[in-house]
MMTF fields as JSON, N, C-alpha, C and O atoms, coordinates in Angstrom:
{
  "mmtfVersion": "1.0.0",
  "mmtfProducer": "UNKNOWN",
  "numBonds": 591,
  "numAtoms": 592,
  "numGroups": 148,
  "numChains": 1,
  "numModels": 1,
  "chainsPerModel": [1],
  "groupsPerChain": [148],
  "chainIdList": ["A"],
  "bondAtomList": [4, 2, 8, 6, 12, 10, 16, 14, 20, 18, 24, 22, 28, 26, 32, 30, 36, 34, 40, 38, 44, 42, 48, 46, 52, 50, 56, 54, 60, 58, 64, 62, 68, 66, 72, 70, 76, 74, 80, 78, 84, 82, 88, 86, 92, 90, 96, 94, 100, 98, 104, 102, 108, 106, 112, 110, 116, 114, 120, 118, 124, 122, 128, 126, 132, 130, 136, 134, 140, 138, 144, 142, 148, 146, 152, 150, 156, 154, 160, 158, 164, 162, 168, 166, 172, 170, 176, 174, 180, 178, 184, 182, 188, 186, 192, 190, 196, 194, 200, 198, 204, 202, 208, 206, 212, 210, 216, 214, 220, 218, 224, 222, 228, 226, 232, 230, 236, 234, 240, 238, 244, 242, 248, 246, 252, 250, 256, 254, 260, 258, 264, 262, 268, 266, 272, 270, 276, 274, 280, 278, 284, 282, 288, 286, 292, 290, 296, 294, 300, 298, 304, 302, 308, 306, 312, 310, 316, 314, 320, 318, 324, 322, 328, 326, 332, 330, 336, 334, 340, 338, 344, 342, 348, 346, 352, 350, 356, 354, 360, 358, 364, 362, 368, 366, 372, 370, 376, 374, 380, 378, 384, 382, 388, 386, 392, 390, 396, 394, 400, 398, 404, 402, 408, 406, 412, 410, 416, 414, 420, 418, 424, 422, 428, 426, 432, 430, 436, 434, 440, 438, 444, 442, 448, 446, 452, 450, 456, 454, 460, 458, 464, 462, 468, 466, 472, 470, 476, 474, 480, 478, 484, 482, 488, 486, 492, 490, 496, 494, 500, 498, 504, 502, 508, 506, 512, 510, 516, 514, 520, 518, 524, 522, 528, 526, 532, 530, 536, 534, 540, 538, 544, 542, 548, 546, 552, 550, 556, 554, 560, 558, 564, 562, 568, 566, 572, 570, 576, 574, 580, 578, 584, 582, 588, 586],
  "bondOrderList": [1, 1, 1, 1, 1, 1, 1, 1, 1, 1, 1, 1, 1, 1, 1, 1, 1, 1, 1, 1, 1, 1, 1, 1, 1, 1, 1, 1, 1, 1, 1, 1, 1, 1, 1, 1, 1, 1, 1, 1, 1, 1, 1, 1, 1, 1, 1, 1, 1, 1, 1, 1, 1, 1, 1, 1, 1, 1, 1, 1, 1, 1, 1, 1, 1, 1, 1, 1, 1, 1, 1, 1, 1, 1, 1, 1, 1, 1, 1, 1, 1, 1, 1, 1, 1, 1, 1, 1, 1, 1, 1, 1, 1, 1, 1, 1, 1, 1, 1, 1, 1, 1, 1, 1, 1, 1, 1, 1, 1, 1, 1, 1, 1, 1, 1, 1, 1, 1, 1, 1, 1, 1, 1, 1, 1, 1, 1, 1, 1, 1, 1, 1, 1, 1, 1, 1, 1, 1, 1, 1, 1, 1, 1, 1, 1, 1, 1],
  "groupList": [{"groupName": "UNK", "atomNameList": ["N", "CA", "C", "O"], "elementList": ["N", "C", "C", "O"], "formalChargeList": [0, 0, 0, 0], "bondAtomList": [1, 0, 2, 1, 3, 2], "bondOrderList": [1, 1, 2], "singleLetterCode": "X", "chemCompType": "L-PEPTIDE LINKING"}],
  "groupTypeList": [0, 0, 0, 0, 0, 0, 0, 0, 0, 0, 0, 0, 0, 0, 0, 0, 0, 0, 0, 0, 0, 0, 0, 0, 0, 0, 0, 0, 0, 0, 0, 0, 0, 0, 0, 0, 0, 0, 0, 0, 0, 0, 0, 0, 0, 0, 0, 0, 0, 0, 0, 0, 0, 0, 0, 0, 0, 0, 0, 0, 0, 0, 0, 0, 0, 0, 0, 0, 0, 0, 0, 0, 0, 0, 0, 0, 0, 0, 0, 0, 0, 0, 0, 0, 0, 0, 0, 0, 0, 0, 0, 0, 0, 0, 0, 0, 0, 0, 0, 0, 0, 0, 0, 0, 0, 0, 0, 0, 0, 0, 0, 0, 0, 0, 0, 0, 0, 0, 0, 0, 0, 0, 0, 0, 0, 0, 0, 0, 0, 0, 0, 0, 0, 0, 0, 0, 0, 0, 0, 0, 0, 0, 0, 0, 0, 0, 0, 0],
  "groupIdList": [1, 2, 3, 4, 5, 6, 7, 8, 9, 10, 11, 12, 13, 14, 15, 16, 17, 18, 19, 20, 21, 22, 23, 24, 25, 26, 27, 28, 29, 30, 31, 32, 33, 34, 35, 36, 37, 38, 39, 40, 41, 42, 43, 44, 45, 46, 47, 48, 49, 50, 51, 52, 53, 54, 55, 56, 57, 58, 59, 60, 61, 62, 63, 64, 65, 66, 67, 68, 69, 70, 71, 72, 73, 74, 75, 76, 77, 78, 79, 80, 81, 82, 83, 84, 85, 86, 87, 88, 89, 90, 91, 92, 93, 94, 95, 96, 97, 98, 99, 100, 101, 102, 103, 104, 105, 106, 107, 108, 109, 110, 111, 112, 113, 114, 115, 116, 117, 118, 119, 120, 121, 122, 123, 124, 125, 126, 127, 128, 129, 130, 131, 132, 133, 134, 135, 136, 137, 138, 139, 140, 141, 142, 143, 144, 145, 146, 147, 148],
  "secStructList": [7, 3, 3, 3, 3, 7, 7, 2, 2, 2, 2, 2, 2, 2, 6, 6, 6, 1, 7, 6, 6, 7, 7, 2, 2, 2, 2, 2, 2, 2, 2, 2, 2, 6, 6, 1, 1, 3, 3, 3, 3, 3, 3, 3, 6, 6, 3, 3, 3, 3, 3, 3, 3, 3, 3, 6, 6, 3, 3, 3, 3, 3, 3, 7, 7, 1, 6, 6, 6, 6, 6, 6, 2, 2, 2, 2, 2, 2, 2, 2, 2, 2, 2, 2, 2, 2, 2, 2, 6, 7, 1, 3, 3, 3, 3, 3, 3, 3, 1, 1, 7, 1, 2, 2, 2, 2, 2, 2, 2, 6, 6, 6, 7, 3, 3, 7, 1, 7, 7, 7, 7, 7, 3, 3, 3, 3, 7, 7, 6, 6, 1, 7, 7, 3, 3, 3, 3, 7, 7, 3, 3, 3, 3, 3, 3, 3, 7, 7],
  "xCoordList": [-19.975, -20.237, -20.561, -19.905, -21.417, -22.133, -21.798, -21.677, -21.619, -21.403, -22.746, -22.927, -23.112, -24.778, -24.901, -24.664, -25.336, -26.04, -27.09, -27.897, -27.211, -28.173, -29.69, -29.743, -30.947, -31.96, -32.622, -31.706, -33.735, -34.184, -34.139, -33.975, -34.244, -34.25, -32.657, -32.493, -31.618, -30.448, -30.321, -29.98, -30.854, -30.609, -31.174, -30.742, -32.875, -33.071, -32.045, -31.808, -31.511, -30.856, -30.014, -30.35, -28.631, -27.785, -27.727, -26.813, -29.357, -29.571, -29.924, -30.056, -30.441, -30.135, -29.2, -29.274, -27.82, -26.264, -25.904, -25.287, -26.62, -26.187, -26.243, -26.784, -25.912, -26.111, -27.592, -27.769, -28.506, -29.355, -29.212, -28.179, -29.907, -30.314, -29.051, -28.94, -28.118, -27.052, -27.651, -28.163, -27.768, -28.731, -27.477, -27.789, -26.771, -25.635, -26.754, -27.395, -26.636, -27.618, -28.378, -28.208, -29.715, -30.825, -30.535, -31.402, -29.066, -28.657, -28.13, -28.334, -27.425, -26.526, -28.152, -28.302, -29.097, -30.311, -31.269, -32.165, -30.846, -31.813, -30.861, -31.393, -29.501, -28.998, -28.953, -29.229, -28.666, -29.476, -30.692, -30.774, -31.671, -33.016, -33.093, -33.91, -32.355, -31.992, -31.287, -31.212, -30.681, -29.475, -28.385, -27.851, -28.147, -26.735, -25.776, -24.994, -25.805, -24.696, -25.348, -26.481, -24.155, -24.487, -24.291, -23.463, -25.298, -25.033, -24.403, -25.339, -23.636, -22.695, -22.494, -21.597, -23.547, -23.388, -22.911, -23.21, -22.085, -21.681, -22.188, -21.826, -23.186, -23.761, -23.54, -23.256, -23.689, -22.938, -24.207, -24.597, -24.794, -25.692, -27.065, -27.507, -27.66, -28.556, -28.141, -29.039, -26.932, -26.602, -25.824, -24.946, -26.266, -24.833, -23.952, -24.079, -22.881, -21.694, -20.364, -19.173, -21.123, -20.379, -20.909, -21.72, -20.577, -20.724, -20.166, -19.657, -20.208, -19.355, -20.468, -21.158, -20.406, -20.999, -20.179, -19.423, -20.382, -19.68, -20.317, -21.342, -19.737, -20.31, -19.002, -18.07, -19.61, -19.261, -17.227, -16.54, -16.864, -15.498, -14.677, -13.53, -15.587, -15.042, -15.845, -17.023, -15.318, -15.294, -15.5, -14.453, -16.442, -16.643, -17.584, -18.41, -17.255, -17.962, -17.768, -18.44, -16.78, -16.195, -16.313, -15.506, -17.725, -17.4, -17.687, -18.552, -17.065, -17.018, -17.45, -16.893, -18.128, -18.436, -17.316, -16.382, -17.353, -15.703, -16.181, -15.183, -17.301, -16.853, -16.458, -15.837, -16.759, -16.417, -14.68, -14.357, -13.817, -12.821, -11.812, -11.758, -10.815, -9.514, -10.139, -9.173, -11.091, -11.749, -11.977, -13.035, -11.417, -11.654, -13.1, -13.224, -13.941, -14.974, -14.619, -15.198, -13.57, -13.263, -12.812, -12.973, -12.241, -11.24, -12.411, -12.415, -13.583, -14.115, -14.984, -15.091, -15.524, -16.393, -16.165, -17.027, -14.482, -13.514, -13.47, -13.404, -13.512, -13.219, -14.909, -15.17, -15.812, -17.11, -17.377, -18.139, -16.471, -16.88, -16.121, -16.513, -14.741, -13.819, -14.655, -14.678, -15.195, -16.038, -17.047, -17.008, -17.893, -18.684, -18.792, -19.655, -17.443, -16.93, -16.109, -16.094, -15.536, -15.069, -16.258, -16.225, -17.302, -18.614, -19.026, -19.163, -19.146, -19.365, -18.394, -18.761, -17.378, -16.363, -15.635, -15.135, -15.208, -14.34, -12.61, -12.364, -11.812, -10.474, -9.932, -9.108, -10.566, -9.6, -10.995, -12.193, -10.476, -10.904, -10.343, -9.326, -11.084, -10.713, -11.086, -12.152, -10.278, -10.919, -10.213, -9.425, -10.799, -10.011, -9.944, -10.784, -8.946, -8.477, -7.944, -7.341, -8.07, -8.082, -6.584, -6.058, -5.833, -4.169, -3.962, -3.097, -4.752, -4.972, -5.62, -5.461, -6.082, -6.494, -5.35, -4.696, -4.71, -3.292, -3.956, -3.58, -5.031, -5.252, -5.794, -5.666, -6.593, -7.489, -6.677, -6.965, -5.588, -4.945, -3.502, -2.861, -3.331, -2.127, -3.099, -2.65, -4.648, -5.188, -5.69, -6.214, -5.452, -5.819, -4.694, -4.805, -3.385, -2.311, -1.87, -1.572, -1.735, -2.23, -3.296, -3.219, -4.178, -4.759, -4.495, -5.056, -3.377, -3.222, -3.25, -2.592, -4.012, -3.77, -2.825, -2.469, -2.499, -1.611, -2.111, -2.987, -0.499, -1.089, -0.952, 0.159, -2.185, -1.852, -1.176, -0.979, -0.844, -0.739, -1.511, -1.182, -2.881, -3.644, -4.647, -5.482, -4.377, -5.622, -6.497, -6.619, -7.278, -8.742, -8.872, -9.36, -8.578, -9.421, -10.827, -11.214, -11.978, -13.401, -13.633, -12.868, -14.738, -15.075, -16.116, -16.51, -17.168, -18.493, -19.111, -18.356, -20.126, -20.851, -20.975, -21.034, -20.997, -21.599, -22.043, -21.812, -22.693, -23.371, -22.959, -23.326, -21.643, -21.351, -22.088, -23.13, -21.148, -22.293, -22.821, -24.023, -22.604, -23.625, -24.95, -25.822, -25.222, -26.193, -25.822, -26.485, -24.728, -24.522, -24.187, -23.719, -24.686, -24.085, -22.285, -22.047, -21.357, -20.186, -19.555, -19.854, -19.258, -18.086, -16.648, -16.09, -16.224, -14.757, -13.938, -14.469, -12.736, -12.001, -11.291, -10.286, -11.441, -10.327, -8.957, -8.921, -8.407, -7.402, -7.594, -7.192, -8.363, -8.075, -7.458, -8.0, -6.645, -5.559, -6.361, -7.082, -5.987, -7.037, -6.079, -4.939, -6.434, -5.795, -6.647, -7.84, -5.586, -6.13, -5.668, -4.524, -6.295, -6.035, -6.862, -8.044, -5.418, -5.885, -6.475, -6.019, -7.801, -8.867, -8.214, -8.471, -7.351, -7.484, -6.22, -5.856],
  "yCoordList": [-7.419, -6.942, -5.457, -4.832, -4.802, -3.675, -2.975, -3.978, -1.967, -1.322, 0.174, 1.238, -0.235, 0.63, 0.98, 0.424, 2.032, 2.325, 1.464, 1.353, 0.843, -0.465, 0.411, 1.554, -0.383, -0.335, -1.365, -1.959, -1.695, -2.232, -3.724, -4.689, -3.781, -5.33, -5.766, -6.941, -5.093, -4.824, -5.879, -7.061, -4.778, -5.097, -6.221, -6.734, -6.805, -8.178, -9.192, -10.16, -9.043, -9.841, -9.93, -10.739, -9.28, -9.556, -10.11, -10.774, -9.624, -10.636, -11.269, -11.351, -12.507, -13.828, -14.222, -15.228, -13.524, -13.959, -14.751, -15.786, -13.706, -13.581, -14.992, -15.971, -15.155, -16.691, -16.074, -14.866, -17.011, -16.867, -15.934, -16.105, -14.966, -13.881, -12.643, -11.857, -12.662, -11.564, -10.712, -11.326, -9.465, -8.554, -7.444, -6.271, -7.69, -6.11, -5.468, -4.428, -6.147, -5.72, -4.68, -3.569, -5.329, -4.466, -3.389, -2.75, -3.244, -2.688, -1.232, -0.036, -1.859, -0.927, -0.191, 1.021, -1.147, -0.099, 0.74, 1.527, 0.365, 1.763, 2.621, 3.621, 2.791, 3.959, 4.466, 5.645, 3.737, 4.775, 5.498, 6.46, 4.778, 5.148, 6.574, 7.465, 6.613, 7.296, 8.406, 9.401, 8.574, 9.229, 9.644, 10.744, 9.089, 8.646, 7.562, 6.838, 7.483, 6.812, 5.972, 5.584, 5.941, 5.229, 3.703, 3.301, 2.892, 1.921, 0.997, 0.99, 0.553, 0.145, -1.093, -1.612, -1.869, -3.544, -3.541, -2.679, -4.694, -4.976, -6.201, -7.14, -6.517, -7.52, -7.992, -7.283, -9.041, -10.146, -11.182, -11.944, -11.242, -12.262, -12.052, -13.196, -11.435, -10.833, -11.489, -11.869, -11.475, -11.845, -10.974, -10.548, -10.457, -9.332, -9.97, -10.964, -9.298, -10.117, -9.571, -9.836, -8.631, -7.55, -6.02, -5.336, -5.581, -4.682, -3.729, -4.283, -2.29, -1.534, -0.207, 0.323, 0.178, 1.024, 2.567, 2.467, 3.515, 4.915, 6.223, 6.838, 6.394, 7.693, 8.245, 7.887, 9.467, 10.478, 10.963, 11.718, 10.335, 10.347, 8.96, 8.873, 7.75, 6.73, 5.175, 5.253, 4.363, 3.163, 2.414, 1.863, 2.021, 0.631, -0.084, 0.254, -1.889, -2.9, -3.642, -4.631, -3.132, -3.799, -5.334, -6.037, -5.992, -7.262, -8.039, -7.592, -9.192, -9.71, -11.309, -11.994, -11.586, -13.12, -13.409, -12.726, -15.01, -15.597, -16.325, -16.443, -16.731, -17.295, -16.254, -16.298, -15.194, -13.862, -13.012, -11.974, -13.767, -12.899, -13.231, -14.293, -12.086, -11.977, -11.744, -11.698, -11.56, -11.166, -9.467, -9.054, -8.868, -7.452, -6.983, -5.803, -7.849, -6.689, -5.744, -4.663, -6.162, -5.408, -3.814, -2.707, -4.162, -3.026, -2.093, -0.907, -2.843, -2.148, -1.305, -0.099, -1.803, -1.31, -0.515, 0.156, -0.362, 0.507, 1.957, 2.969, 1.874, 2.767, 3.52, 4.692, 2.429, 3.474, 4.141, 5.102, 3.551, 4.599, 5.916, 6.91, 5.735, 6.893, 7.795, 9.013, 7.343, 8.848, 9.08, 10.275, 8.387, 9.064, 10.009, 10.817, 9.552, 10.622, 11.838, 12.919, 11.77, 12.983, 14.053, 15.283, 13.137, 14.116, 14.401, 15.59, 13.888, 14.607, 15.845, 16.498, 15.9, 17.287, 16.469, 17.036, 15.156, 14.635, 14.571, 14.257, 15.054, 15.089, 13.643, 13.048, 13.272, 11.974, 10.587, 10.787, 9.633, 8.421, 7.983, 8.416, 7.273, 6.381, 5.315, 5.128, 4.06, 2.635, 2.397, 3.084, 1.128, 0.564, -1.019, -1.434, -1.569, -3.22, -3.654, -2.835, -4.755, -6.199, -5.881, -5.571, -5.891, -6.196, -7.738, -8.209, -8.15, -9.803, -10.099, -11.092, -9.338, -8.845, -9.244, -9.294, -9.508, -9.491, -9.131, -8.076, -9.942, -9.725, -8.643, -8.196, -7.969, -6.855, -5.55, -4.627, -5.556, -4.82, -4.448, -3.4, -5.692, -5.993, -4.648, -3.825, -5.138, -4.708, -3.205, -2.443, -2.794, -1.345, -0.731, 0.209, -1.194, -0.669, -0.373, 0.811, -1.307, -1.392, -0.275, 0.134, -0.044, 1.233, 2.357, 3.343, 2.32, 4.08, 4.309, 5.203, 3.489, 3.861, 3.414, 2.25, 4.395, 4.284, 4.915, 5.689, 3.699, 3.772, 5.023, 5.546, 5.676, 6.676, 6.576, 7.693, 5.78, 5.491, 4.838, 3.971, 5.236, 5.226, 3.834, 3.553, 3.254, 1.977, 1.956, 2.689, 0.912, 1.084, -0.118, -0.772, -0.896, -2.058, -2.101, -1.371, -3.16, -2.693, -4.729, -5.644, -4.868, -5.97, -5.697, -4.671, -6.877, -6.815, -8.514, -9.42, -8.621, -9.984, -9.884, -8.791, -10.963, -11.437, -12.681, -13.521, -12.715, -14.172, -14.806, -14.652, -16.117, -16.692, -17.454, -17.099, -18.416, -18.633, -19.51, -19.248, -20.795, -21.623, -20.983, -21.736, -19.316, -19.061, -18.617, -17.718, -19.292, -18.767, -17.408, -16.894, -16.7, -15.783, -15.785, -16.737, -14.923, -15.151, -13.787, -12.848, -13.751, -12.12, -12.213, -13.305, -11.434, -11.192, -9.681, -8.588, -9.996, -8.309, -8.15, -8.86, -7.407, -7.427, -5.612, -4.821, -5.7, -4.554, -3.99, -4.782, -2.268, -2.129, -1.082, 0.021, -1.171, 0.295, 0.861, 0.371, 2.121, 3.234, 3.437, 3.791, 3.242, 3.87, 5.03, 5.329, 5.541, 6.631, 7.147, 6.842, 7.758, 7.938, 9.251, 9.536, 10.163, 11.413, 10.625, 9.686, 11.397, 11.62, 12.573, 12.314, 13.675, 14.654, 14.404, 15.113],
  "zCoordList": [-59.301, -57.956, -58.028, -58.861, -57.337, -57.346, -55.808, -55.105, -55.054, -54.044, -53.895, -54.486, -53.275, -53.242, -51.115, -50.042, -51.587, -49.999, -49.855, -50.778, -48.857, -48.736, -48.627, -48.173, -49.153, -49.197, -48.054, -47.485, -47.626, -46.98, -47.517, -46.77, -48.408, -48.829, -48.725, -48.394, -48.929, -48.617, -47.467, -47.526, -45.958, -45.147, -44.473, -43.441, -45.6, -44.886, -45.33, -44.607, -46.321, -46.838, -45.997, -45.133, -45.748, -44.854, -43.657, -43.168, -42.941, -41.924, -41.468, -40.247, -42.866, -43.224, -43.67, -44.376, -43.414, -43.62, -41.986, -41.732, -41.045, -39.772, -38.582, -39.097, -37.543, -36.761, -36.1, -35.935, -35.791, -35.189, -34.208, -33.56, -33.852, -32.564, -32.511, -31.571, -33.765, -34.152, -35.062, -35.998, -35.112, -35.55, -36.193, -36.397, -36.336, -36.748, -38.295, -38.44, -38.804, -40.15, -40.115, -40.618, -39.142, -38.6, -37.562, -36.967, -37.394, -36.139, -37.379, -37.176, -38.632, -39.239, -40.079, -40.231, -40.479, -41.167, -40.169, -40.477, -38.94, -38.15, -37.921, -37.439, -38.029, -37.659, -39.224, -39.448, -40.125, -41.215, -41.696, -42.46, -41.041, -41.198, -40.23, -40.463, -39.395, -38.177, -38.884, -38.163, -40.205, -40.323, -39.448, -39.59, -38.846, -37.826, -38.824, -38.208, -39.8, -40.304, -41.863, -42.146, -42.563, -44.377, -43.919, -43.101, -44.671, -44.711, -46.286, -47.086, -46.655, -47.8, -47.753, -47.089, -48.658, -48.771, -50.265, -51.091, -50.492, -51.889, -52.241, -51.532, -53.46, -53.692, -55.16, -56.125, -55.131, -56.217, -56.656, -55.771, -57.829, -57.988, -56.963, -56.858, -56.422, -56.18, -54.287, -53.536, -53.962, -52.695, -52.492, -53.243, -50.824, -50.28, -49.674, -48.959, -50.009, -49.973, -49.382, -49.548, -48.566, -47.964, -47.024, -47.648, -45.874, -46.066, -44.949, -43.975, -44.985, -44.307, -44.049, -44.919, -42.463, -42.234, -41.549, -40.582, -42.011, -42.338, -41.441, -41.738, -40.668, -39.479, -38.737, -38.018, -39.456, -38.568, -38.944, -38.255, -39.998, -40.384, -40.521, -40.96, -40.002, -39.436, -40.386, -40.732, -40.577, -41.297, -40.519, -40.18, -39.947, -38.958, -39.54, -40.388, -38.62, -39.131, -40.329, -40.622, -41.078, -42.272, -42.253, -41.645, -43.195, -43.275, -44.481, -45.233, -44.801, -46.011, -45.687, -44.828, -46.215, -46.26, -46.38, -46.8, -45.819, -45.798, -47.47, -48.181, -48.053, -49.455, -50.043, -51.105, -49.445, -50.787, -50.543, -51.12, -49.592, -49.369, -50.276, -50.896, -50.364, -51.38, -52.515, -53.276, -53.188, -54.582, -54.471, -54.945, -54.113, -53.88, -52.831, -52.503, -52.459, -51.98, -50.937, -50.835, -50.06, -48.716, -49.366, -48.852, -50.588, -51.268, -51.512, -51.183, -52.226, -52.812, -51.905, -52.128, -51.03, -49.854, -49.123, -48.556, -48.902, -48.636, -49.12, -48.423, -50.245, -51.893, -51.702, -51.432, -51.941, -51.155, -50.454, -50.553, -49.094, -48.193, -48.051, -47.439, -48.847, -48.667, -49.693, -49.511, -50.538, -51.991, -50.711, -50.419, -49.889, -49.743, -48.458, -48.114, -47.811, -46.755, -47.545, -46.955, -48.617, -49.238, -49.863, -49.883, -50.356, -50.58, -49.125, -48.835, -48.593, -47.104, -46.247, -45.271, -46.792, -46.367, -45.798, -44.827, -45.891, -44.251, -45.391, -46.555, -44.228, -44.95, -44.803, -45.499, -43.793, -43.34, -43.104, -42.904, -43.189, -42.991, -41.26, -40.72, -40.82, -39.469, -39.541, -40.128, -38.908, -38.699, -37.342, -36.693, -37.134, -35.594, -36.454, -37.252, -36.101, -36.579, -35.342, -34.649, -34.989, -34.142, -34.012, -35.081, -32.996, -33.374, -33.934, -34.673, -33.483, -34.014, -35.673, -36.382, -35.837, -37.51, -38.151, -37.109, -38.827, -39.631, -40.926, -41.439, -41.644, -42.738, -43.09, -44.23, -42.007, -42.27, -42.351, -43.113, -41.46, -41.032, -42.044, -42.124, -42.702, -43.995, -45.397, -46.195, -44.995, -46.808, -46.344, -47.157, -44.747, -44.44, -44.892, -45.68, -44.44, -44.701, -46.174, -46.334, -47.498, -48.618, -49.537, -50.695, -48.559, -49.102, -48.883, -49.361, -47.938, -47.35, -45.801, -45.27, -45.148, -43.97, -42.796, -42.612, -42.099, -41.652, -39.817, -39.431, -38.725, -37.56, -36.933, -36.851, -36.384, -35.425, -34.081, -33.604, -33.478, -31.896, -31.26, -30.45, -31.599, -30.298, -30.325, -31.185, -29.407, -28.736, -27.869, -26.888, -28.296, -27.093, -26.766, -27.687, -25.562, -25.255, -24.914, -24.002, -25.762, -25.965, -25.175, -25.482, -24.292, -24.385, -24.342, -23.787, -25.147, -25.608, -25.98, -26.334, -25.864, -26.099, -27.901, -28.466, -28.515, -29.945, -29.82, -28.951, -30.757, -31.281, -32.15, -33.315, -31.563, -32.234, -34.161, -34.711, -34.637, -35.732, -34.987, -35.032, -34.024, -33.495, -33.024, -32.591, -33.086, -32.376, -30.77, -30.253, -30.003, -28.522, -28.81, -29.826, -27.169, -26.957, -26.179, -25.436, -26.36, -25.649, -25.463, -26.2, -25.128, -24.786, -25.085, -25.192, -25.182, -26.273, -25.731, -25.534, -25.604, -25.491, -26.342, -26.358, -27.15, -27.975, -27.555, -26.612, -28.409, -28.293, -29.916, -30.768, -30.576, -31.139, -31.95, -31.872, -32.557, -32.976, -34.062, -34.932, -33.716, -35.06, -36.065, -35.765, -37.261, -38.543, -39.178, -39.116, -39.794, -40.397, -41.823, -42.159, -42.535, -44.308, -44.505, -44.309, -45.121, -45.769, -46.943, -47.595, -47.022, -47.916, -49.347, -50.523, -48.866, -49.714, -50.361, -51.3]
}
């Protein structure tokens, strides 16, 4: 497995991971093209198999194929983005996790981060994998990890 700032072929790839009419992929390579944010896929056998997008001090979008989970990529994608926010001057890392997350939230903790307090309830539409559209609220708590 390899951890690379995604390239364009990168990003078609991934979104032909995606359910019909869900675009995060093409959503995470124009805000890089944009330089508004790194994009970080981890690919395995010439398939991405992961990936995590990095702005502004903060770790969002963290995702892993479900054939590819518990084999390290989350760790590793993780581990990318913290070098490349420390080459960037950032002291600290941020994420937000699901309170409903357990697992995500078990392997944030595991690496270092730890809860600040603070929550945000966010509701927003996605595209299921059947392809529907649906809306969702979730509740999510920010963690955070000295860098230095």
């Amino acid at each position: 497995m390899i951890v690379r700032v995604a390239v364009p072929a990168d990003v078609t790839a991934a979104s032909r991971r995606e359910p019909p009419g869900a675009e995060p992929a093409l959503g995470h390579g124009a805000r890089r093209r944009a330089g508004e944010a790194t994009y970080l896929v981890a690919r395995e056998d010439d398939e991405v198999i992961g990936g995590v997008l990095v702005a502004r001090g903060e770790l969002r979008h963290l995702r892993v194929d479900s054939r590819a989970r518990g084999r390290g990529v989350g760790t590793a994608l993780i581990a990318a983005a913290e070098d490349l926010l420390r080459e960037q001057g950032h002291d600290h890392a941020t994420l937000g996790v699901d309170l409903g997350n357990h697992r995500a939230r078990a392997l944030y903790l595991r690496l270092g981060y730890v809860a600040t307090g603070r929550t945000e309830t966010v509701s927003y539409t996605y595209v299921a994998d059947d392809g529907t559209r649906r809306r969702a609220t979730e509740t999510n708590e920010e963690l955070c990890k000295n860098l230095r």
